[in-house]
């Protein structure tokens, strides 16, 4: 997809970068697998939450609830085989919006506090990917884990042991 849209200078025009559905799907799926944020919500009225492993839990009014985005972005009910990298989840038009409206995809937050730099960030991410992929052949190094086991010691969602890649400059 990227090579098909490269200009004679070896770049993709700014206007075209958002017209690459597979590139967009790959970025969205990566954001789903490696969520950056948590949702902090203030409880405005008491609510009883079900607990599958015991008594229900009551959240009292005035309590701040912190919910890691991975709780729903890795939920098998919404994303079958949730730890697999499957960009096709985002190939239908407005898939990210559909998942956001279901409340299960918050790559940049949601609602009135959605990241104001979301569109700029997505273009920057895509431009960086295009730049790297047109200059290098990339292979996953055997040191990279095959499973999705996150490192609990890091602030940002990261694979335990890191992600190791081998780069070979294209000729």
Coordinates of C-alpha atoms in Angstrom, one line a residue:
X1 CA 0.0 0.0 0.0
X2 CA 2.8 2.4 0.9
X3 CA 4.9 1.7 -2.2
X4 CA 1.8 2.1 -4.5
X5 CA 1.4 5.7 -3.2
X6 CA 5.1 6.9 -3.2
X7 CA 5.8 9.9 -5.4
X8 CA 8.8 10.0 -7.8
X9 CA 10.7 11.6 -4.8
X10 CA 10.0 8.6 -2.7
X11 CA 7.5 10.3 -0.3
X12 CA 3.8 10.2 0.2
X13 CA 2.0 13.6 -0.1
X14 CA 0.5 14.9 3.2
X15 CA -3.0 14.8 1.6
X16 CA -2.6 11.1 0.7
X17 CA -1.2 9.7 4.0
X18 CA -4.7 9.6 5.5
X19 CA -6.0 7.7 2.5
X20 CA -4.1 4.5 3.3
X21 CA -6.6 2.2 5.0
X22 CA -4.1 -0.6 5.9
X23 CA -1.6 1.8 7.4
X24 CA -4.4 3.4 9.4
X25 CA -5.6 0.0 10.5
X26 CA -2.1 -1.0 11.6
X27 CA -1.7 2.2 13.7
X28 CA -5.1 1.7 15.3
X29 CA -4.5 -1.9 16.1
X30 CA -1.1 -1.0 17.7
X31 CA -2.8 1.7 19.8
X32 CA -5.3 -1.0 20.9
X33 CA -2.6 -3.5 21.9
X34 CA -0.4 -0.9 23.6
X35 CA -2.8 1.6 25.2
X36 CA -1.1 4.6 26.7
X37 CA -3.7 5.9 29.1
X38 CA -6.1 5.2 31.9
X39 CA -9.5 6.8 32.4
X40 CA -10.1 8.7 35.6
X41 CA -13.7 9.3 36.3
X42 CA -15.4 10.9 39.3
X43 CA -18.5 8.9 40.5
X44 CA -21.4 11.4 40.6
X45 CA -24.0 8.9 42.1
X46 CA -23.5 5.6 43.9
X47 CA -23.4 2.5 41.7
X48 CA -23.2 -1.2 42.4
X49 CA -20.8 -3.0 40.1
X50 CA -21.0 -6.7 39.5
X51 CA -18.1 -8.9 40.6
X52 CA -17.8 -12.3 38.8
X53 CA -15.5 -13.6 41.6
X54 CA -17.4 -12.5 44.7
X55 CA -19.7 -9.9 46.2
X56 CA -20.7 -6.9 44.1
X57 CA -18.8 -3.7 44.7
X58 CA -20.4 -0.3 45.5
X59 CA -18.7 2.8 44.3
X60 CA -19.7 5.7 46.4
X61 CA -20.5 9.2 45.1
X62 CA -17.3 11.3 45.1
X63 CA -15.0 8.4 44.5
X64 CA -12.4 8.7 41.7
X65 CA -12.3 5.5 39.7
X66 CA -9.2 4.7 37.6
X67 CA -9.7 2.2 34.7
X68 CA -6.8 1.2 32.6
X69 CA -7.8 1.3 28.9
X70 CA -6.4 -2.2 28.4
X71 CA -9.3 -3.6 30.4
X72 CA -11.6 -3.0 27.5
X73 CA -9.2 -2.8 24.6
X74 CA -8.1 -6.3 25.3
X75 CA -11.6 -7.7 26.1
X76 CA -12.3 -10.9 24.2
X77 CA -16.0 -10.0 24.0
X78 CA -15.2 -7.0 21.7
X79 CA -11.9 -8.1 20.2
X80 CA -11.8 -11.9 19.6
X81 CA -8.3 -13.3 20.2
X82 CA -7.5 -9.9 21.8
X83 CA -3.7 -10.3 22.1
X84 CA -3.2 -11.1 18.4
X85 CA -2.2 -8.3 16.1
X86 CA -5.1 -8.1 13.6
X87 CA -5.3 -4.8 11.7
X88 CA -8.3 -6.1 9.8
X89 CA -10.3 -5.2 12.9
X90 CA -10.0 -1.6 11.7
X91 CA -10.3 -2.1 8.0
X92 CA -14.0 -1.2 7.7
X93 CA -14.6 2.5 7.3
X94 CA -14.9 4.4 10.7
X95 CA -14.0 1.2 12.7
X96 CA -12.1 3.2 15.3
X97 CA -15.1 5.6 15.7
X98 CA -17.4 2.6 16.0
X99 CA -15.3 1.0 18.7
X100 CA -15.0 4.4 20.4
X101 CA -18.8 4.8 20.4
X102 CA -19.1 1.3 22.0
X103 CA -16.7 2.6 24.7
X104 CA -14.1 -0.1 24.0
X105 CA -11.4 1.8 22.1
X106 CA -9.8 4.8 23.6
X107 CA -6.4 5.2 21.8
X108 CA -6.6 9.0 22.4
X109 CA -9.2 9.2 25.1
X110 CA -12.8 10.0 24.4
X111 CA -15.6 12.5 24.9
X112 CA -15.0 16.2 25.7
X113 CA -11.4 15.4 26.8
X114 CA -10.3 13.5 23.8
X115 CA -6.7 14.4 22.9
X116 CA -6.8 17.6 20.9
X117 CA -3.6 16.5 19.1
X118 CA -5.1 13.2 17.9
X119 CA -5.2 14.0 14.2
X120 CA -1.7 15.6 14.3
X121 CA -0.3 12.6 16.2
X122 CA -1.8 10.1 13.8
X123 CA -0.3 11.9 10.8
X124 CA 3.1 12.1 12.5
X125 CA 3.0 8.4 13.4
X126 CA 2.0 7.4 9.8
X127 CA 4.7 9.7 8.3
X128 CA 7.3 8.1 10.6
X129 CA 6.2 4.6 9.6
X130 CA 6.3 5.5 5.9
X131 CA 9.8 7.0 6.3
X132 CA 11.2 4.0 8.1
X133 CA 9.5 1.3 5.9
X134 CA 10.7 3.0 2.7
X135 CA 14.3 3.1 4.0
X136 CA 14.7 -0.2 5.8
X137 CA 13.7 -3.8 5.7
X138 CA 12.7 -4.8 9.2
X139 CA 12.5 -8.2 10.8
X140 CA 11.5 -9.1 14.4
X141 CA 14.6 -10.2 16.3
X142 CA 14.2 -13.5 18.2
X143 CA 14.7 -11.7 21.5
X144 CA 11.2 -10.2 21.1
X145 CA 8.5 -12.2 23.0
X146 CA 5.9 -14.1 21.0
X147 CA 3.3 -13.5 23.6
X148 CA 1.9 -10.1 24.8
X149 CA 3.2 -10.0 28.4
X150 CA 3.3 -6.4 29.5
X151 CA 6.1 -5.1 31.7
X152 CA 4.4 -4.1 35.0
X153 CA 7.3 -1.8 36.0
X154 CA 6.8 0.7 33.1
X155 CA 4.5 3.7 33.0
X156 CA 3.7 3.3 29.3
X157 CA 2.4 -0.1 28.0
X158 CA 5.5 -2.0 27.0
X159 CA 6.3 -5.6 26.3
X160 CA 8.3 -7.3 29.0
X161 CA 11.8 -7.6 27.7
X162 CA 11.2 -4.9 25.1
X163 CA 10.6 -5.1 21.3
X164 CA 13.7 -6.1 19.4
X165 CA 13.9 -5.4 15.6
X166 CA 16.6 -5.9 13.0
X167 CA 17.0 -3.1 10.5
X168 CA 18.6 -3.6 7.1
X169 CA 19.1 -0.5 4.9
X170 CA 17.3 -0.8 1.6
X171 CA 19.4 -0.3 -1.5

